Coordinates of C-alpha atoms and ligand atoms in Angstrom, one line a residue:
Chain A
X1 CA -2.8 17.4 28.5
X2 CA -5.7 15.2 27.6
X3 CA -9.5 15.7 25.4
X4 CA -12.4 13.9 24.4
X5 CA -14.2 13.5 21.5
X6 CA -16.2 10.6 20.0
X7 CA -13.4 8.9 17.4
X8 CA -9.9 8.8 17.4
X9 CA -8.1 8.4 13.9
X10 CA -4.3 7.4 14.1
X11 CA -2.8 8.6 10.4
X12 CA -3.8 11.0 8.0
X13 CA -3.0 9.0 5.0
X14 CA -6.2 8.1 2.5
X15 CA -8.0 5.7 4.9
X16 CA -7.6 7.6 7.8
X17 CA -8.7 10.7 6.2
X18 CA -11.8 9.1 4.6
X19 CA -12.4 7.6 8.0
X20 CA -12.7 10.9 9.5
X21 CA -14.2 12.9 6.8
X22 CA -17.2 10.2 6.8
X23 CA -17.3 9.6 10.8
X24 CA -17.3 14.2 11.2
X25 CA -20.3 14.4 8.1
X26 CA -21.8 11.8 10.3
X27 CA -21.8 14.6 13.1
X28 CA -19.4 13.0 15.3
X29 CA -16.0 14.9 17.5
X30 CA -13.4 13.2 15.6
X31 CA -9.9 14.1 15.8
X32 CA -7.2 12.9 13.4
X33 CA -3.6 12.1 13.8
X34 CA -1.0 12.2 11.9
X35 CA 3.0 11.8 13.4
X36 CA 4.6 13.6 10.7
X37 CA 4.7 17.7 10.4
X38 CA 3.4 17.5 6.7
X39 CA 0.7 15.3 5.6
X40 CA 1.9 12.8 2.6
X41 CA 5.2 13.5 2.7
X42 CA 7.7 11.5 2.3
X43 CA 5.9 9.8 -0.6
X44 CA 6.0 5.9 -0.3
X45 CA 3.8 5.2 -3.3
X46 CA 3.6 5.1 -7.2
X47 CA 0.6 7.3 -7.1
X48 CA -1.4 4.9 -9.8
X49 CA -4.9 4.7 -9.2
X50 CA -8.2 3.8 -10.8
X51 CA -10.2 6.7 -12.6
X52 CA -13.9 5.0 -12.1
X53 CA -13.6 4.0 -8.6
X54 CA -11.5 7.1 -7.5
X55 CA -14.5 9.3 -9.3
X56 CA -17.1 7.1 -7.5
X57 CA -15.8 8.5 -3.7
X58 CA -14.7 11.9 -3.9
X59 CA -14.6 14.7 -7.2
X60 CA -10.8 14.5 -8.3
X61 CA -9.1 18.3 -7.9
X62 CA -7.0 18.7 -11.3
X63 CA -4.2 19.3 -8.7
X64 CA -4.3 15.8 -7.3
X65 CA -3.4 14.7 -10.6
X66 CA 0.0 14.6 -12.7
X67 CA -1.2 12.6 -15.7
X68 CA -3.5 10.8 -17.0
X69 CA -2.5 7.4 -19.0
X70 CA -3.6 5.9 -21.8
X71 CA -3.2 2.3 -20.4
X72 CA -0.9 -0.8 -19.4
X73 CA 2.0 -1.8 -21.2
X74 CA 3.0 -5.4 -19.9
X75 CA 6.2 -6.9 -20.7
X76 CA 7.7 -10.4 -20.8
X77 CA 11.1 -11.1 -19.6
X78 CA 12.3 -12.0 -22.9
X79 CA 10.9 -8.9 -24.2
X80 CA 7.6 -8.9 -25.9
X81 CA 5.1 -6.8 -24.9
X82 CA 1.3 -6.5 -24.8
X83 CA -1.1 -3.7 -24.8
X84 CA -4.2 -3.3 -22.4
X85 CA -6.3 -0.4 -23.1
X86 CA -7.2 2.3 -20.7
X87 CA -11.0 1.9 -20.4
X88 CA -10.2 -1.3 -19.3
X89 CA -6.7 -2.1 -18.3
X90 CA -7.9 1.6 -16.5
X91 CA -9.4 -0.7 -13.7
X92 CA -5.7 -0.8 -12.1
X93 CA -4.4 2.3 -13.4
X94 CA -5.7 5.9 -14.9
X95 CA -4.8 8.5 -13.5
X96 CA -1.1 8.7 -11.9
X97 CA -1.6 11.4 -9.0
X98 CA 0.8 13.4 -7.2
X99 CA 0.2 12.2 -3.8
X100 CA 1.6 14.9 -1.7
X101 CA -1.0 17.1 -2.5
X102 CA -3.6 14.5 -2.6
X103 CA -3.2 13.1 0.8
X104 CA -3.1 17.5 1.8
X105 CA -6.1 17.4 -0.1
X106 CA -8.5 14.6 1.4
X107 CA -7.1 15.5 5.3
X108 CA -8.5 19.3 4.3
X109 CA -11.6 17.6 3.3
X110 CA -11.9 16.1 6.6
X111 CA -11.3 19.2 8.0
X112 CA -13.6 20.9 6.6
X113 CA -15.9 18.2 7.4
X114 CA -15.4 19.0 11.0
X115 CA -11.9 17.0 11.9
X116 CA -9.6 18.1 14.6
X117 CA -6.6 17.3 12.6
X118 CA -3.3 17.3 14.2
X119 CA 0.0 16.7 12.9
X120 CA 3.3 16.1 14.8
X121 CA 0.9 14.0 17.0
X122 CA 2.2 10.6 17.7
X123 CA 0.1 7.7 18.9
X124 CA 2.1 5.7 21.1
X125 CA -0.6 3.3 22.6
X126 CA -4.3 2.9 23.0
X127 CA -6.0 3.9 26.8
X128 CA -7.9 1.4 28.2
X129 CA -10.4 1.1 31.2
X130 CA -11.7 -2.6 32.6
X131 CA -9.0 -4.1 29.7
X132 CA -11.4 -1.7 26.8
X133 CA -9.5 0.5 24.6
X134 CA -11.1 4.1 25.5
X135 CA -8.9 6.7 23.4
X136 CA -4.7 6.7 22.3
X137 CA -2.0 8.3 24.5
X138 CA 0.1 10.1 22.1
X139 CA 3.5 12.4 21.5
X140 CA 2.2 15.8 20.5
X141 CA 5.4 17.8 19.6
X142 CA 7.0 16.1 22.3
X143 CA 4.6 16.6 24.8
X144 CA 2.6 13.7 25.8
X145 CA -1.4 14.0 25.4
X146 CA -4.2 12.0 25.7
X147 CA -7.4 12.1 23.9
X148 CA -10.6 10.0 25.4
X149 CA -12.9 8.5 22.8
X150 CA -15.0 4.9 22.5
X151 CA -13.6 4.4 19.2
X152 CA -10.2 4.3 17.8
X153 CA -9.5 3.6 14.6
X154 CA -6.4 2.4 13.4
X155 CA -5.3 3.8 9.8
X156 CA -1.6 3.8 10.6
X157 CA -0.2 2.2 7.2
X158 CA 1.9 -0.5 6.6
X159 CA 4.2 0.0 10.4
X160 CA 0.8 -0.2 12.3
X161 CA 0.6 -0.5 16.2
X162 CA -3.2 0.6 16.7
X163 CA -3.6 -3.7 15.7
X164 CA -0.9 -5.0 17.5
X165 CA -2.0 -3.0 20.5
X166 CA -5.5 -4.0 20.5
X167 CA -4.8 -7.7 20.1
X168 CA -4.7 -8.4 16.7
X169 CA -1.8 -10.1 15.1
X170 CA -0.8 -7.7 11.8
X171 CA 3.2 -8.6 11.5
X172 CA 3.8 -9.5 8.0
X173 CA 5.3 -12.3 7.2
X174 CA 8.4 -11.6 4.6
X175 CA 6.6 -13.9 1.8
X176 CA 3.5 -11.0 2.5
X177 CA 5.1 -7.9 2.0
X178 CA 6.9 -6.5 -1.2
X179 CA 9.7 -4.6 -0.6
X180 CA 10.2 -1.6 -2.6
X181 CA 12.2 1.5 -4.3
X182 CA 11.3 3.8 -7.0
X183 CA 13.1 7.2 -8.6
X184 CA 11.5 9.9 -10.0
X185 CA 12.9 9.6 -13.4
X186 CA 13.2 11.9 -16.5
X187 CA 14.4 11.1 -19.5
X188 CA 13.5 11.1 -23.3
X189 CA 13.0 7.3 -23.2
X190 CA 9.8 7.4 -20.5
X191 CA 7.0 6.3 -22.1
X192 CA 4.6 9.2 -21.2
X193 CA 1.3 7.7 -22.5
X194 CA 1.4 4.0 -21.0
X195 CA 2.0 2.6 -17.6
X196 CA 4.3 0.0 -17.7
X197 CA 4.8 -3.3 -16.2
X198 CA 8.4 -5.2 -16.4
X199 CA 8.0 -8.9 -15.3
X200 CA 11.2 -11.5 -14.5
X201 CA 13.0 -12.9 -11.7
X202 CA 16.2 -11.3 -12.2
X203 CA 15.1 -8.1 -12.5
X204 CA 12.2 -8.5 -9.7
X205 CA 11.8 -11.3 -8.0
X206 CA 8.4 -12.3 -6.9
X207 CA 7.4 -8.6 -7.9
X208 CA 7.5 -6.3 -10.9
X209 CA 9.4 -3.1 -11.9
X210 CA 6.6 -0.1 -13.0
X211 CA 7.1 2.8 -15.0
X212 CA 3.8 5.2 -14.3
X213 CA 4.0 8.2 -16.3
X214 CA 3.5 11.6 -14.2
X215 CA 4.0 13.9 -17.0
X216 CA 6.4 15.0 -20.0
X217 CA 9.2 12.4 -20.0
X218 CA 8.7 12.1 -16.1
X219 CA 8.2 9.0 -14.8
X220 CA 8.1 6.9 -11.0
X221 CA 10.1 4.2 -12.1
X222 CA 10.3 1.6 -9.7
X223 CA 9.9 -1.9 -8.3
X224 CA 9.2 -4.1 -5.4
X225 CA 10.6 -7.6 -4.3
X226 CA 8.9 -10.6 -1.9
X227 CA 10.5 -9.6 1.4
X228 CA 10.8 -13.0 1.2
X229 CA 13.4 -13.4 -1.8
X230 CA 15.0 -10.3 -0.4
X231 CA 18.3 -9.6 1.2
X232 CA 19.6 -5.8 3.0
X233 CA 19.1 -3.3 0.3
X234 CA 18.4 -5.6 -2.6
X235 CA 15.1 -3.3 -3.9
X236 CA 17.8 -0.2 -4.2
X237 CA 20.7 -2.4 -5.7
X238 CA 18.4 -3.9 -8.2
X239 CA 16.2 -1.1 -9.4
X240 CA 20.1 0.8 -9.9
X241 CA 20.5 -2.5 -12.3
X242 CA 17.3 -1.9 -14.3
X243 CA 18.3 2.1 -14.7
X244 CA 21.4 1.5 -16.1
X245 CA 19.9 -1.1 -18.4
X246 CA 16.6 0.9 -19.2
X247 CA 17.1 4.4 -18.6
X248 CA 21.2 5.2 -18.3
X249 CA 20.7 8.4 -19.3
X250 CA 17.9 9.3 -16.9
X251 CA 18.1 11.6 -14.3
X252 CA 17.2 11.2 -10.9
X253 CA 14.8 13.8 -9.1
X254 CA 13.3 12.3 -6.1
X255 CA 14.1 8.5 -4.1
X256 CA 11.1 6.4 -2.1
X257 CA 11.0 3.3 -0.8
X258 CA 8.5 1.4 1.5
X259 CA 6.9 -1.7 1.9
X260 CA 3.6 -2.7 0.6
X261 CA 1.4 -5.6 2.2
X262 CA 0.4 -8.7 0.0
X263 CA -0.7 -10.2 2.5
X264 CA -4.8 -10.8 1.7
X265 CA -7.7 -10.5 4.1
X266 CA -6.7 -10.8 7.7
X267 CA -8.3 -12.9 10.0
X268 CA -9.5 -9.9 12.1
X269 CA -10.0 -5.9 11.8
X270 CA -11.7 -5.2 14.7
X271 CA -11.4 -5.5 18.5
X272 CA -13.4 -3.6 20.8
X273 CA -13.7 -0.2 20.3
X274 CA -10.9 -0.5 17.2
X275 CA -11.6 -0.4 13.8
X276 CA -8.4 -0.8 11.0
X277 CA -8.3 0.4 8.1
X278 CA -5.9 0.7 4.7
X279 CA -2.5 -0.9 4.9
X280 CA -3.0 -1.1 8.7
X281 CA -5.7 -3.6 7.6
X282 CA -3.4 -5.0 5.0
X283 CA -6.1 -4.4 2.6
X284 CA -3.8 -4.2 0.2
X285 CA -4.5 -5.8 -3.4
X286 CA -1.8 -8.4 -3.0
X287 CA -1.1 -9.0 -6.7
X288 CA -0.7 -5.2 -8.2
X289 CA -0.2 -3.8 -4.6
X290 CA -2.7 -1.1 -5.1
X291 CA -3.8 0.0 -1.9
X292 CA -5.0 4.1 -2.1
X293 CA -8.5 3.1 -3.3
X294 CA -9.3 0.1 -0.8
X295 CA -8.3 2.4 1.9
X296 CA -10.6 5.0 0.8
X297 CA -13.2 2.9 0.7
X298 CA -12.5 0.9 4.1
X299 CA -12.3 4.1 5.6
X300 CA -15.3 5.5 4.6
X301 CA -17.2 2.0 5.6
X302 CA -15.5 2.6 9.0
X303 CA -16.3 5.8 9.7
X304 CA -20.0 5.3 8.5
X305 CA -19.9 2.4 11.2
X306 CA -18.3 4.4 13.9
X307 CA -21.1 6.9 13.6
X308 CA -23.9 3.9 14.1
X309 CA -21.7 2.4 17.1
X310 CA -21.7 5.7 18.8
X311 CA -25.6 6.3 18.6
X312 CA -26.4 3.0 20.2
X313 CA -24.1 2.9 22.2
X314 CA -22.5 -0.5 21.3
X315 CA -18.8 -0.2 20.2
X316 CA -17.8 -3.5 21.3
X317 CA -16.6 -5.8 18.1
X318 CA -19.6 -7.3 17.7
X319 CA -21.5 -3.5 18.0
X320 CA -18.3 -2.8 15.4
X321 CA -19.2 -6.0 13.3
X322 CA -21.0 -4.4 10.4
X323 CA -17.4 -2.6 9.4
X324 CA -15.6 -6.2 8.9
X325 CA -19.1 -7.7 7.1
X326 CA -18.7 -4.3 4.6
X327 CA -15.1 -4.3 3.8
X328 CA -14.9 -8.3 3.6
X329 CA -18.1 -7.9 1.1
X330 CA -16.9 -5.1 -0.7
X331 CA -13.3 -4.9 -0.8
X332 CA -12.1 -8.5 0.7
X333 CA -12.9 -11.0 -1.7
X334 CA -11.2 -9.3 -4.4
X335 CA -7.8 -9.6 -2.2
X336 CA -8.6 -13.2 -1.2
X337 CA -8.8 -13.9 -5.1
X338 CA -5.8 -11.4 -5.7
X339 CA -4.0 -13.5 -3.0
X340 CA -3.9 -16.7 -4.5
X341 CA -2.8 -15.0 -8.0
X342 CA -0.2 -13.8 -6.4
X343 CA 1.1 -16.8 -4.4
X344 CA 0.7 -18.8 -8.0
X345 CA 2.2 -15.5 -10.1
X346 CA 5.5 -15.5 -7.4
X347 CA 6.0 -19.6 -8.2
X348 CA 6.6 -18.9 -11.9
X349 CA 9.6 -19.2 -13.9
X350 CA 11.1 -16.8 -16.7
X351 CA 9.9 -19.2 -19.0
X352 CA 6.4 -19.4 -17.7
X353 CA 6.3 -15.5 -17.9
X354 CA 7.5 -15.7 -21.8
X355 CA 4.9 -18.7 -22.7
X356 CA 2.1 -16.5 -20.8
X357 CA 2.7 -12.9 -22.2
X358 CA 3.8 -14.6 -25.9
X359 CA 0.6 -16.7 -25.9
X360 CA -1.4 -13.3 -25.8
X361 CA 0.4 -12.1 -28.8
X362 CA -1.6 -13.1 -31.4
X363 CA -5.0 -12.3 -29.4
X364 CA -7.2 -8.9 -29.5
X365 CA -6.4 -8.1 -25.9
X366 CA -6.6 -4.6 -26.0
X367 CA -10.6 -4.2 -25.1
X368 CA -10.4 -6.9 -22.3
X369 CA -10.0 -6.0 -18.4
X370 CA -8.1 -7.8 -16.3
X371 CA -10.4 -10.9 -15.9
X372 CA -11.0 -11.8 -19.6
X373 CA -7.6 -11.3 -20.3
X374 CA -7.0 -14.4 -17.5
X375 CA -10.1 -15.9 -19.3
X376 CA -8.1 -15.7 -22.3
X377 CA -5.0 -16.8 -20.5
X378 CA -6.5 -20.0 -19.2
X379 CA -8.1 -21.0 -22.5
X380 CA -4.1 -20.8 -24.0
X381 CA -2.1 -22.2 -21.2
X382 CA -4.7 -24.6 -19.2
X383 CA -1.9 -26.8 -18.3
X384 CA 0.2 -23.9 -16.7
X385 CA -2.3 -22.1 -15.3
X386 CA -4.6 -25.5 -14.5
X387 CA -4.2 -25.0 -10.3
X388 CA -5.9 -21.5 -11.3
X389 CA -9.3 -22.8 -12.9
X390 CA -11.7 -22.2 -10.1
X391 CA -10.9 -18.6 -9.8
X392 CA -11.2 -18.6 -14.0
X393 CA -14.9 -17.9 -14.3
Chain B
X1 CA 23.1 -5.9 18.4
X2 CA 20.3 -4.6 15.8
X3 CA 22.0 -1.2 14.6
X4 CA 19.9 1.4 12.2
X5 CA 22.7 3.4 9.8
X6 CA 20.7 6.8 9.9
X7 CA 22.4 7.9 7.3
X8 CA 21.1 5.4 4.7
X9 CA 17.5 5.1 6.4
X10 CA 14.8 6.7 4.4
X11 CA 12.5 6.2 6.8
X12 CA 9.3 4.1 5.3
X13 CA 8.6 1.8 7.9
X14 CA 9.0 -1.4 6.3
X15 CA 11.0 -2.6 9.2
X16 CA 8.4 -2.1 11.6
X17 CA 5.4 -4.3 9.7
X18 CA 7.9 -7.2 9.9
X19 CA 9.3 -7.1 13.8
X20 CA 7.6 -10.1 15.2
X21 CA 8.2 -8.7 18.7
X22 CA 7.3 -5.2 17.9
X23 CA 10.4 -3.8 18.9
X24 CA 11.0 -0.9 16.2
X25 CA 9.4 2.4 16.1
X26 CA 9.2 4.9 13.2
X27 CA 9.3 8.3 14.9
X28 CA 8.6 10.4 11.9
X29 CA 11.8 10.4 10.2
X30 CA 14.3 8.0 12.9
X31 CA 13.7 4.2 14.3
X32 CA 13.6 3.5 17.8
X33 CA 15.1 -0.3 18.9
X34 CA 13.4 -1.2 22.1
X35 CA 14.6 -4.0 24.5
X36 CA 12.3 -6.3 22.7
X37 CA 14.9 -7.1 19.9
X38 CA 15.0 -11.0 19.5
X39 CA 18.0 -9.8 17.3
X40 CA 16.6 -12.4 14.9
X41 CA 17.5 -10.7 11.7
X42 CA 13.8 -10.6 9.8
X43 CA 13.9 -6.7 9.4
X44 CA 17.1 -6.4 7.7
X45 CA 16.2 -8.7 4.7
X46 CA 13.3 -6.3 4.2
X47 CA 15.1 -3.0 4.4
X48 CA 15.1 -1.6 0.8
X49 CA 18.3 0.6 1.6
X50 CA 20.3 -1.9 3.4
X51 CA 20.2 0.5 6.8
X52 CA 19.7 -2.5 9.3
X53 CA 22.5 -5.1 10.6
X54 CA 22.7 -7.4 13.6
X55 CA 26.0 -6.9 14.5
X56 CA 27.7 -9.1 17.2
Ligands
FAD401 C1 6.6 1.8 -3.4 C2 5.1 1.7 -3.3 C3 4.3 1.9 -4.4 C4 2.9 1.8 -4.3 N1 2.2 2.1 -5.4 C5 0.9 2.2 -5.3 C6 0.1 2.5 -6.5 O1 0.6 2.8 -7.5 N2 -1.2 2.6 -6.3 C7 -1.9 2.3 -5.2 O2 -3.1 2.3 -5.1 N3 -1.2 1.9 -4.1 C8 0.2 1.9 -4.1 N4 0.9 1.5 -3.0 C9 0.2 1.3 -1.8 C10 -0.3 2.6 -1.1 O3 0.7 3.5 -1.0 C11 -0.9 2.3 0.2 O4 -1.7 1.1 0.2 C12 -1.7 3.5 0.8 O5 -0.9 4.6 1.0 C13 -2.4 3.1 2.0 O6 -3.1 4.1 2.6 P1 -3.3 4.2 4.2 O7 -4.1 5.4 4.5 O8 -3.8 2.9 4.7 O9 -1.8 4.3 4.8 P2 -0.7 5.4 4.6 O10 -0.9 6.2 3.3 O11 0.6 4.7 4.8 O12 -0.9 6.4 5.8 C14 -0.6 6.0 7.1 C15 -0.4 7.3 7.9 O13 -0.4 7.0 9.3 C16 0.7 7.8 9.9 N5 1.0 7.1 11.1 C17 1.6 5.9 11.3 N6 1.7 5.6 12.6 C18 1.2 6.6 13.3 C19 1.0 6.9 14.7 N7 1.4 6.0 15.6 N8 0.5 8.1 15.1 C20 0.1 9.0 14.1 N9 0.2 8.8 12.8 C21 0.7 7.6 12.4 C22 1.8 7.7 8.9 O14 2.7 8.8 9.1 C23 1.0 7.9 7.6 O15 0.9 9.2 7.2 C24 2.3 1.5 -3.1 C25 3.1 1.3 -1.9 C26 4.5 1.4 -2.0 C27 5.3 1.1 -0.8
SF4_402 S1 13.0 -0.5 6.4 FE1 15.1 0.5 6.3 S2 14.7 2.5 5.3 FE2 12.7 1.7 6.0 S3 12.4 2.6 8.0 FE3 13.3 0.6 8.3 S4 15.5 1.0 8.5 FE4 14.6 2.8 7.5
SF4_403 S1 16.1 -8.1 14.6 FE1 14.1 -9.2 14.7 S2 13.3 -8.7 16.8 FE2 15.0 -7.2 16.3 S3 13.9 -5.4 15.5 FE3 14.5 -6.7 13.7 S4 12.8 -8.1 13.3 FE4 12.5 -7.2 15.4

C-alpha cells in the first residue's frame, strides 16, 4: 500500500504531536505515526513539568493533570534539606501530569487539527530518490506501507532511527544518557505537596532519586543513573534499595523505566528533507532531564518550518535551516549551559553535595529560581564551584 | 551472543539509543537483534532491568 501527503511525522509522543498539530494548522497533509496501539502508553516519564511554559503552548485540560505542587524539596546526602518555592523553583516543576492521557490528548489535538494519525504504524526506514529522503516505509499492523512526502520529521524519542537513517550520528554515549526506574508509590509517608530531589552517589550515581507527588499519598518515586556508572539492572536494584530505606511500607502500583538523553545540543538536526525533534533531538535538559516541554516547543518550531519549506519549495537542510537557527536560539543554549552543569554536578563527591546544600541553610532561598540560587551558590563555595564562574552571571 | 530475557524486558528503548551499530529494534513491546551485533556489551550496562547479556 502506499500515500502521499506533505509531512511525515514518526511518533506520537509530545514533539511529534506538536509537530503535526502546528505543520496541519499550517494547512499542510500530515500524517502521524506512532508504532504502538495506544498513544503514551507504557509511560517512561515522571510526568513533572513547568506550569508557565506548559500554559504558554497549549490550554492545560484539568484531565492532563494529577497534581499540582507546591515546590522542590532538595536534599543532601547527609540529610538536610532545602526548600525552593513553587513560583520559582516552578520553573522545573508545577504541575505533575498524568501522561497517558496527556500524550491521548495533544495527538487528538493534532487530529483535530487535520492529522492522519495512525497507530500500530511502524517506521522502519526513510524512502529516498537521487540519495533524498522522500517519505518512511513503514509496518502498519504488519502490513508494510509507504507514505510519500518531502518532509519527514523525526520525533521518535530516545531509540530514534529517523537520525541515524538520514545521516546523523544520535547514538548516545553511556556518560549522555541516564538510565532510569520509577514505581508508582503510595504510602502515608509521600510528601504530597513538594517534589522532591534525593542527591548522593550511593543512592544515584551521577543522577538523582525524585519523588513527584500525583495525588493523595501517591507518588512516582524514582531515579536515574549515568549509563555510564551503570551496570545490567543497577537503576531497578538501586531504587529497590532507596524503597526499603524510604518508603518500606509503600505499595507498589505501576513500574517504568527508560532512558533519558543528557546529552546537550547535537551537532546536527537536520538533513535534507528531515527535521528531529524531542529526545530524537536529544533536546533533553541534561541536568534535570526534563524533556516534555523542549519537545513541545521543538516541535511546534518544526512544523512551523515544514509549512515554509513546502511553499517554496526548498526542503533541502539549508531550505530546513531556520528550524536548527530556532531551536538552538530558543531551546539550545539553555542545554548547552545545562550540559556543562551536569558534567561538573556528576564529578562531585558526597561531601561536595553536603558543603553545597548545607551552605544554603542559613540563606533565604525560598523566593530564588534556579539561577540565583547558583548565584547564591557561587558566592558561598567559589572555590568548589570556581571551574563554574562563567556560566554564574 | 547478545540474548534479550523477554520476560524481564519492559520495553523502553534505552538499549536501542546506545547500539553503536544500530543493531536493536524496539517493535512496540519486543527487541529485535539484527546481524549487526558487534556483541560489544554497551547495551547491557544501560538496561535498567538487567534483560540484556552477551553470552558466549
Ligand atoms: C524515567 C524518566 C523520567 C522522566 N521524567 C521527566 C519529567 O519529569 N519531566 C520531563 O519534562 N521529562 C521527563 N523525562 C523525559 C521525557 O519523558 C521525554 O523527554 C519526552 O517524552 C520526550 O518527548 P518526545 O515526543 O521527544 O518522545 P517520546 O515521548 O519518547 O515519544 C516518541 C514516540 O515515538 C514512537 N516511535 C518511536 N519509534 C517509532 C517508529 N519507528 N515509528 C513510529 N513511532 C515510533 C514511540 O513509540 C513514542 O510514542 C523523563 C524520562 C524518563 C525516561
Ligand atoms: S533497555 Fe532493557 S528494558 Fe529497555 S528495551 Fe532494552 S532490553 Fe528492554
Ligand atoms: S552488544 Fe553492542 S552491538 Fe550488540 S546490540 Fe548491544 S550495543 Fe549493539
Amino acid at each position: 500500500m502506499s500515500m502521499k501527503c506533505d509531512v511525515v511525522v514518526v511518533g506520537a509522543g509530545p514533539g511529534g504531536s506538536m509537530a503535526a498539530k502546528a505543520a496541519a494548522q499550517a494547512g499542510l497533509r500530515v500524517a502521524l505515526l506512532e508504532k504502538r496501539q495506544e498513544v503514551g502508553d507504557p509511560v517512561r516519564c515522571a510526568e513533572g513539568v513547568g506550569k508557565r511554559v506548559l500554559s504558554q503552548m497549549v490550554k492545560p485540560e484539568p484531565e492532563w493533570i494529577a497534581a499540582e505542587v507546591k515546590g522542590a524539596r532538595i536534599y543532601a546526602p547527609d540529610g538536610t534539606s532545602i526548600v525552593m518555592s513553587e513560583d520559582k523553583g516552578g520553573a522545573e516543576v508545577g504541575y505533575v501530569l498524568e501522561r497517558k492521557v496527556f500524550d491521548r490528548g495533544l495527538a487528538m489535538e493534532a487530529a483535530r487539527a487535520g492529522a492522519h494519525v495512525m497507530v500500530k504504524t511502524r517506521a522502519i526506514g526513510l524512502l529516498k530518490k537521487d540519495g533524498a529522503p522522500c517519505g518512511v516505509s513503514a509496518m502498519r499492523i504488519g502490513e508494510p506501507l509507504e507514505i510519500e512526502a518531502p518532509i519527514v520529521i523525526g520525533a521518535d524519542g530516545v531509540e530514534s532511527k529517523v537520525g541515524r537513517w538520514a545521516g546523523i550520528d544520535t547514538t548516545l554515549k553511556l556518560k549522555d544518557i541516564e538510565t532510569c526506574a520509577q514505581f508508582l508509590v503510595t504510602d502515608t509517608r509521600v510528601d504530597d505537596q513538594y517534589c522532591e530531589f534525593f542527591l548522593g552517589n550511593s543512592i544515584a550515581p551521577g543522577g538523582y532519586v525524585w519523588s513527584f507527588p500525583k495525588g493523595e499519598k501517591l507518588a512516582n518515586v524514582g531515579l536515574g543513573i549515568l549509563g555510564s556508572r551503570s551496570k545490567p539492572g543497577e537503576a531497578t536494584r538501586l531504587l529497590g534499595e532507596f524503597m526499603r530505606s524510604h518508603f518500606p511500607n509503600g505499595k507498589v502500583l505501576e513500574m517504568v523505566v527508560g532512558g533519558d538523553p543528557c546529552a546537550g545540543p547535537i551537532e546536527s538536526a537536520t538533513a535534507d528533507g528531515v527535521m528531529l525533534v524531542g529526545d530524537a533531538a536529544r533536546q533533553t535538559d541534561p541536568l534535570t532531564g526534563g524533556g516534555i516541554l523542549t519537545a513541545m516547543q521543538a516541535g511546534m518550531i518544526a512544523g512551523e518550518v515544514a509549512a515554509k519549506a513546502i511553499s517554496s519549495g526548498d526542503v533541502s537542510r539549508e531550505g530546513l535551516k531556520e528550524y536548527e537557527d530556532r531551536w538552538r536560539s530558543d531551546i539550545g543554549k539553555g542545554l548547552a549551559r545545562s550540559y556543562e552543569f551536569k558534567e561538573f554536578f556528576v564529578k562531585l563527591t558526597d561531601e561536595d553535595l553536603n558543603q553545597l546544600i548545607g551552605s544554603l541553610k542559613r540563606e533565604d532561598i525560598a523566593k530564588m529560581d534556579l539561577r540565583g540560587m547558583l548565584r547564591v551558590l557561587f558566592r558561598l563555595n567559589p572555590r568548589l564551584l570556581w571551574e563554574l564562574r562563567h556560566l554564574v552571571v | 551472543m547478545l540474548t534479550v530475557n523477554r520476560y524481564k524486558c519492559c520495553y523502553c528503548g534505552a538499549c536501542v539509543g546506545v547500539c553503536p551499530t544500530c543493531a536493536l529494534e524496539l517493535v512496540e513491546t519486543f527487541i529485535e537483534v539484527s546481524a549487526d551485533c558487534k556483541e560489544c556489551g554497551i547495551c547491557t550496562k544501560i538496561c535498567p532491568v538487567g534483560a540484556l547479556e552477551v553470552k558466549a
